[in-house]
mmCIF file of C-alpha atoms in Angstrom:
data_model
loop_
_atom_site.group_PDB
_atom_site.id
_atom_site.type_symbol
_atom_site.label_atom_id
_atom_site.label_comp_id
_atom_site.label_asym_id
_atom_site.label_seq_id
_atom_site.Cartn_x
_atom_site.Cartn_y
_atom_site.Cartn_z
ATOM 1 C CA MET A 1 131.722 211.590 69.467
ATOM 2 C CA ALA A 2 132.160 210.673 73.110
ATOM 3 C CA ALA A 3 135.429 209.325 74.400
ATOM 4 C CA SER A 4 135.873 205.583 74.197
ATOM 5 C CA THR A 5 136.170 203.854 77.551
ATOM 6 C CA PRO A 6 136.413 200.173 78.482
ATOM 7 C CA ALA A 7 132.678 200.272 79.340
ATOM 8 C CA ILE A 8 131.715 201.692 75.940
ATOM 9 C CA ARG A 9 133.996 199.225 74.178
ATOM 10 C CA ALA A 10 132.409 196.323 76.103
ATOM 11 C CA LEU A 11 128.938 197.385 74.965
ATOM 12 C CA THR A 12 130.046 197.916 71.370
ATOM 13 C CA GLN A 13 131.849 194.572 71.245
ATOM 14 C CA ALA A 14 128.761 192.785 72.665
ATOM 15 C CA LYS A 15 126.591 194.639 70.110
ATOM 16 C CA VAL A 16 124.345 195.917 72.908
ATOM 17 C CA PRO A 17 122.171 198.896 71.953
ATOM 18 C CA HIS A 18 123.165 201.903 74.029
ATOM 19 C CA VAL A 19 123.448 205.674 73.921
ATOM 20 C CA VAL A 20 126.333 207.636 75.430
ATOM 21 C CA HIS A 21 125.473 210.973 77.028
ATOM 22 C CA SER A 22 128.016 213.554 78.098
ATOM 23 C CA TYR A 23 127.713 216.561 80.353
ATOM 24 C CA PRO A 24 130.237 219.059 81.690
ATOM 25 C CA HIS A 25 131.794 217.695 84.880
ATOM 26 C CA ASP A 26 132.548 220.278 87.552
ATOM 27 C CA PRO A 27 135.869 219.294 89.195
ATOM 28 C CA ARG A 28 134.653 220.889 92.442
ATOM 29 C CA SER A 29 131.739 218.443 92.606
ATOM 30 C CA ASP A 30 132.006 215.703 95.199
ATOM 31 C CA SER A 31 128.603 214.142 94.561
ATOM 32 C CA TYR A 32 129.043 212.633 91.122
ATOM 33 C CA GLY A 33 125.645 210.935 91.028
ATOM 34 C CA ASP A 34 123.784 214.108 91.958
ATOM 35 C CA GLU A 35 125.762 215.952 89.300
ATOM 36 C CA ALA A 36 124.641 213.418 86.668
ATOM 37 C CA VAL A 37 121.019 213.693 87.801
ATOM 38 C CA ALA A 38 121.102 217.504 87.646
ATOM 39 C CA ALA A 39 122.707 217.488 84.203
ATOM 40 C CA LEU A 40 120.677 214.746 82.543
ATOM 41 C CA SER A 41 117.270 214.160 84.101
ATOM 42 C CA GLU A 42 115.418 217.062 82.513
ATOM 43 C CA ARG A 43 117.383 216.936 79.274
ATOM 44 C CA LEU A 44 116.668 213.222 78.730
ATOM 45 C CA GLY A 45 113.232 213.068 80.327
ATOM 46 C CA VAL A 46 114.304 210.617 83.016
ATOM 47 C CA VAL A 47 113.840 210.706 86.774
ATOM 48 C CA ALA A 48 116.634 210.485 89.321
ATOM 49 C CA ALA A 49 115.733 206.858 90.146
ATOM 50 C CA GLN A 50 116.657 205.851 86.557
ATOM 51 C CA ILE A 51 120.231 207.053 87.004
ATOM 52 C CA PHE A 52 122.320 204.444 88.813
ATOM 53 C CA LYS A 53 125.566 204.775 90.741
ATOM 54 C CA THR A 54 128.252 202.130 91.009
ATOM 55 C CA LEU A 55 129.783 201.434 94.408
ATOM 56 C CA ILE A 56 132.640 199.089 95.205
ATOM 57 C CA ILE A 57 132.268 197.071 98.370
ATOM 58 C CA GLU A 58 134.372 194.471 100.092
ATOM 59 C CA LEU A 59 132.623 191.320 101.239
ATOM 60 C CA SER A 60 133.579 189.793 104.596
ATOM 61 C CA THR A 61 135.059 186.922 102.574
ATOM 62 C CA GLY A 62 137.711 189.395 101.347
ATOM 63 C CA THR A 63 136.254 189.538 97.841
ATOM 64 C CA PRO A 64 135.636 192.937 96.254
ATOM 65 C CA ALA A 65 132.204 193.326 94.662
ATOM 66 C CA VAL A 66 130.041 195.837 92.825
ATOM 67 C CA ALA A 67 126.716 197.310 93.962
ATOM 68 C CA VAL A 68 124.652 199.300 91.457
ATOM 69 C CA LEU A 69 121.720 201.327 92.769
ATOM 70 C CA PRO A 70 119.665 204.443 92.035
ATOM 71 C CA VAL A 71 121.496 207.696 92.799
ATOM 72 C CA PRO A 72 118.880 209.037 95.261
ATOM 73 C CA HIS A 73 119.216 206.007 97.561
ATOM 74 C CA SER A 74 121.781 204.751 100.037
ATOM 75 C CA LEU A 75 123.199 201.254 99.894
ATOM 76 C CA SER A 76 122.232 198.661 102.480
ATOM 77 C CA LEU A 77 125.554 196.892 102.983
ATOM 78 C CA LYS A 78 123.756 194.070 104.791
ATOM 79 C CA ALA A 79 121.362 193.519 101.869
ATOM 80 C CA ALA A 80 124.155 193.702 99.283
ATOM 81 C CA ALA A 81 126.261 191.205 101.241
ATOM 82 C CA ALA A 82 123.309 188.822 101.590
ATOM 83 C CA ALA A 83 122.533 189.064 97.866
ATOM 84 C CA LEU A 84 126.132 188.098 97.110
ATOM 85 C CA GLY A 85 126.221 185.265 99.652
ATOM 86 C CA ALA A 86 128.376 186.905 102.307
ATOM 87 C CA PRO A 87 127.570 187.606 105.959
ATOM 88 C CA LYS A 88 128.796 191.209 105.857
ATOM 89 C CA ALA A 89 130.190 193.907 103.589
ATOM 90 C CA ALA A 90 131.913 197.262 103.956
ATOM 91 C CA MET A 91 132.625 200.066 101.526
ATOM 92 C CA ALA A 92 135.936 199.460 99.781
ATOM 93 C CA ASP A 93 138.786 201.863 100.332
ATOM 94 C CA LYS A 94 138.688 204.562 97.620
ATOM 95 C CA ALA A 95 142.211 203.880 96.368
ATOM 96 C CA LYS A 96 141.546 200.147 96.272
ATOM 97 C CA ALA A 97 138.262 200.706 94.394
ATOM 98 C CA GLN A 98 140.099 202.676 91.733
ATOM 99 C CA ARG A 99 142.917 200.141 91.517
ATOM 100 C CA ILE A 100 140.704 197.061 91.129
ATOM 101 C CA THR A 101 138.241 198.607 88.664
ATOM 102 C CA GLY A 102 140.628 200.694 86.576
ATOM 103 C CA TYR A 103 138.302 203.690 86.887
ATOM 104 C CA VAL A 104 138.509 206.943 88.855
ATOM 105 C CA LEU A 105 135.903 207.670 91.520
ATOM 106 C CA GLY A 106 132.907 209.352 89.962
ATOM 107 C CA GLY A 107 133.575 207.419 86.780
ATOM 108 C CA VAL A 108 133.359 203.825 87.998
ATOM 109 C CA SER A 109 131.256 201.848 85.549
ATOM 110 C CA PRO A 110 129.840 198.403 86.271
ATOM 111 C CA LEU A 111 131.031 197.495 82.755
ATOM 112 C CA GLY A 112 134.556 197.087 81.412
ATOM 113 C CA GLN A 113 136.307 196.761 84.748
ATOM 114 C CA LYS A 114 139.810 195.279 84.911
ATOM 115 C CA ARG A 115 138.290 191.950 85.977
ATOM 116 C CA ALA A 116 134.759 190.720 86.464
ATOM 117 C CA LEU A 117 133.623 191.182 90.046
ATOM 118 C CA PRO A 118 130.534 189.757 91.741
ATOM 119 C CA THR A 119 127.808 192.299 91.029
ATOM 120 C CA VAL A 120 124.407 193.060 92.497
ATOM 121 C CA ILE A 121 122.021 195.523 90.893
ATOM 122 C CA ASP A 122 119.069 196.913 92.792
ATOM 123 C CA GLU A 123 115.894 195.160 91.686
ATOM 124 C CA SER A 124 114.264 198.522 90.881
ATOM 125 C CA ALA A 125 116.315 198.587 87.652
ATOM 126 C CA ARG A 126 113.941 196.031 86.130
ATOM 127 C CA GLY A 127 111.071 198.496 86.548
ATOM 128 C CA TRP A 128 112.477 200.764 83.842
ATOM 129 C CA ASP A 129 112.787 200.278 80.094
ATOM 130 C CA ARG A 130 116.088 202.169 80.213
ATOM 131 C CA ILE A 131 118.529 203.189 82.912
ATOM 132 C CA LEU A 132 121.732 205.184 82.965
ATOM 133 C CA CYS A 133 125.032 204.333 84.604
ATOM 134 C CA SER A 134 128.566 205.630 84.370
ATOM 135 C CA ALA A 135 130.338 205.115 81.076
ATOM 136 C CA GLY A 136 133.717 205.002 82.811
ATOM 137 C CA LYS A 137 134.575 208.672 82.970
ATOM 138 C CA ARG A 138 133.263 211.622 84.968
ATOM 139 C CA GLY A 139 130.707 213.469 82.859
ATOM 140 C CA LEU A 140 129.861 210.436 80.739
ATOM 141 C CA GLU A 141 126.823 208.159 81.166
ATOM 142 C CA ILE A 142 125.526 205.155 79.245
ATOM 143 C CA GLU A 143 121.815 204.651 78.615
ATOM 144 C CA LEU A 144 120.821 201.023 78.130
ATOM 145 C CA ALA A 145 118.186 198.415 78.914
ATOM 146 C CA PRO A 146 118.512 197.074 82.473
ATOM 147 C CA ASP A 147 118.411 193.461 81.281
ATOM 148 C CA ASP A 148 121.432 194.157 79.064
ATOM 149 C CA LEU A 149 123.373 195.571 82.024
ATOM 150 C CA ILE A 150 122.383 192.579 84.161
ATOM 151 C CA ALA A 151 123.420 190.102 81.450
ATOM 152 C CA LEU A 152 126.756 191.762 80.646
ATOM 153 C CA THR A 153 127.802 192.022 84.283
ATOM 154 C CA GLY A 154 126.456 188.588 85.257
ATOM 155 C CA ALA A 155 124.679 190.429 88.064
ATOM 156 C CA THR A 156 122.239 189.266 90.654
ATOM 157 C CA THR A 157 119.274 191.535 91.286
ATOM 158 C CA ALA A 158 117.999 192.155 94.789
ATOM 159 C CA PRO A 159 116.577 194.928 96.974
ATOM 160 C CA ILE A 160 119.803 196.613 98.146
ATOM 161 C CA VAL A 161 118.712 200.144 99.038
ATOM 162 C CA ALA A 162 118.585 201.215 102.677
#
């Protein structure tokens, strides 16, 4: 049985169907999303664009926010800011991202964070019947329906890839 994390507990409590997948995390890895893609895509029969990464940004209003997008793509900060109603955004400081979410980098989940943050999910998520995102720990991913992720996070969807 996989470790319980705040993200997994949030899904269980909401009675949202999901599957938790684990893979061995290499502590030398600095590209956590690519590591998840390499470990899971062939094994689960998914493509890289179905595996989503969670990034913490800071809106020009001073509000931290969450951007969730496919691992192979880069984030358009301008598009993410616009989707969340701010003129600009910047990547949040790593230490601040960990502090406000309660997760370590490489294990930041859009679910079960310390407090609900404004969230935008790339619109491509709706093109899949299932997507994967971090379960709140390095080497742990959650598979779920995109609409469930959108509903639980209260997210907006928009084109946010560069």
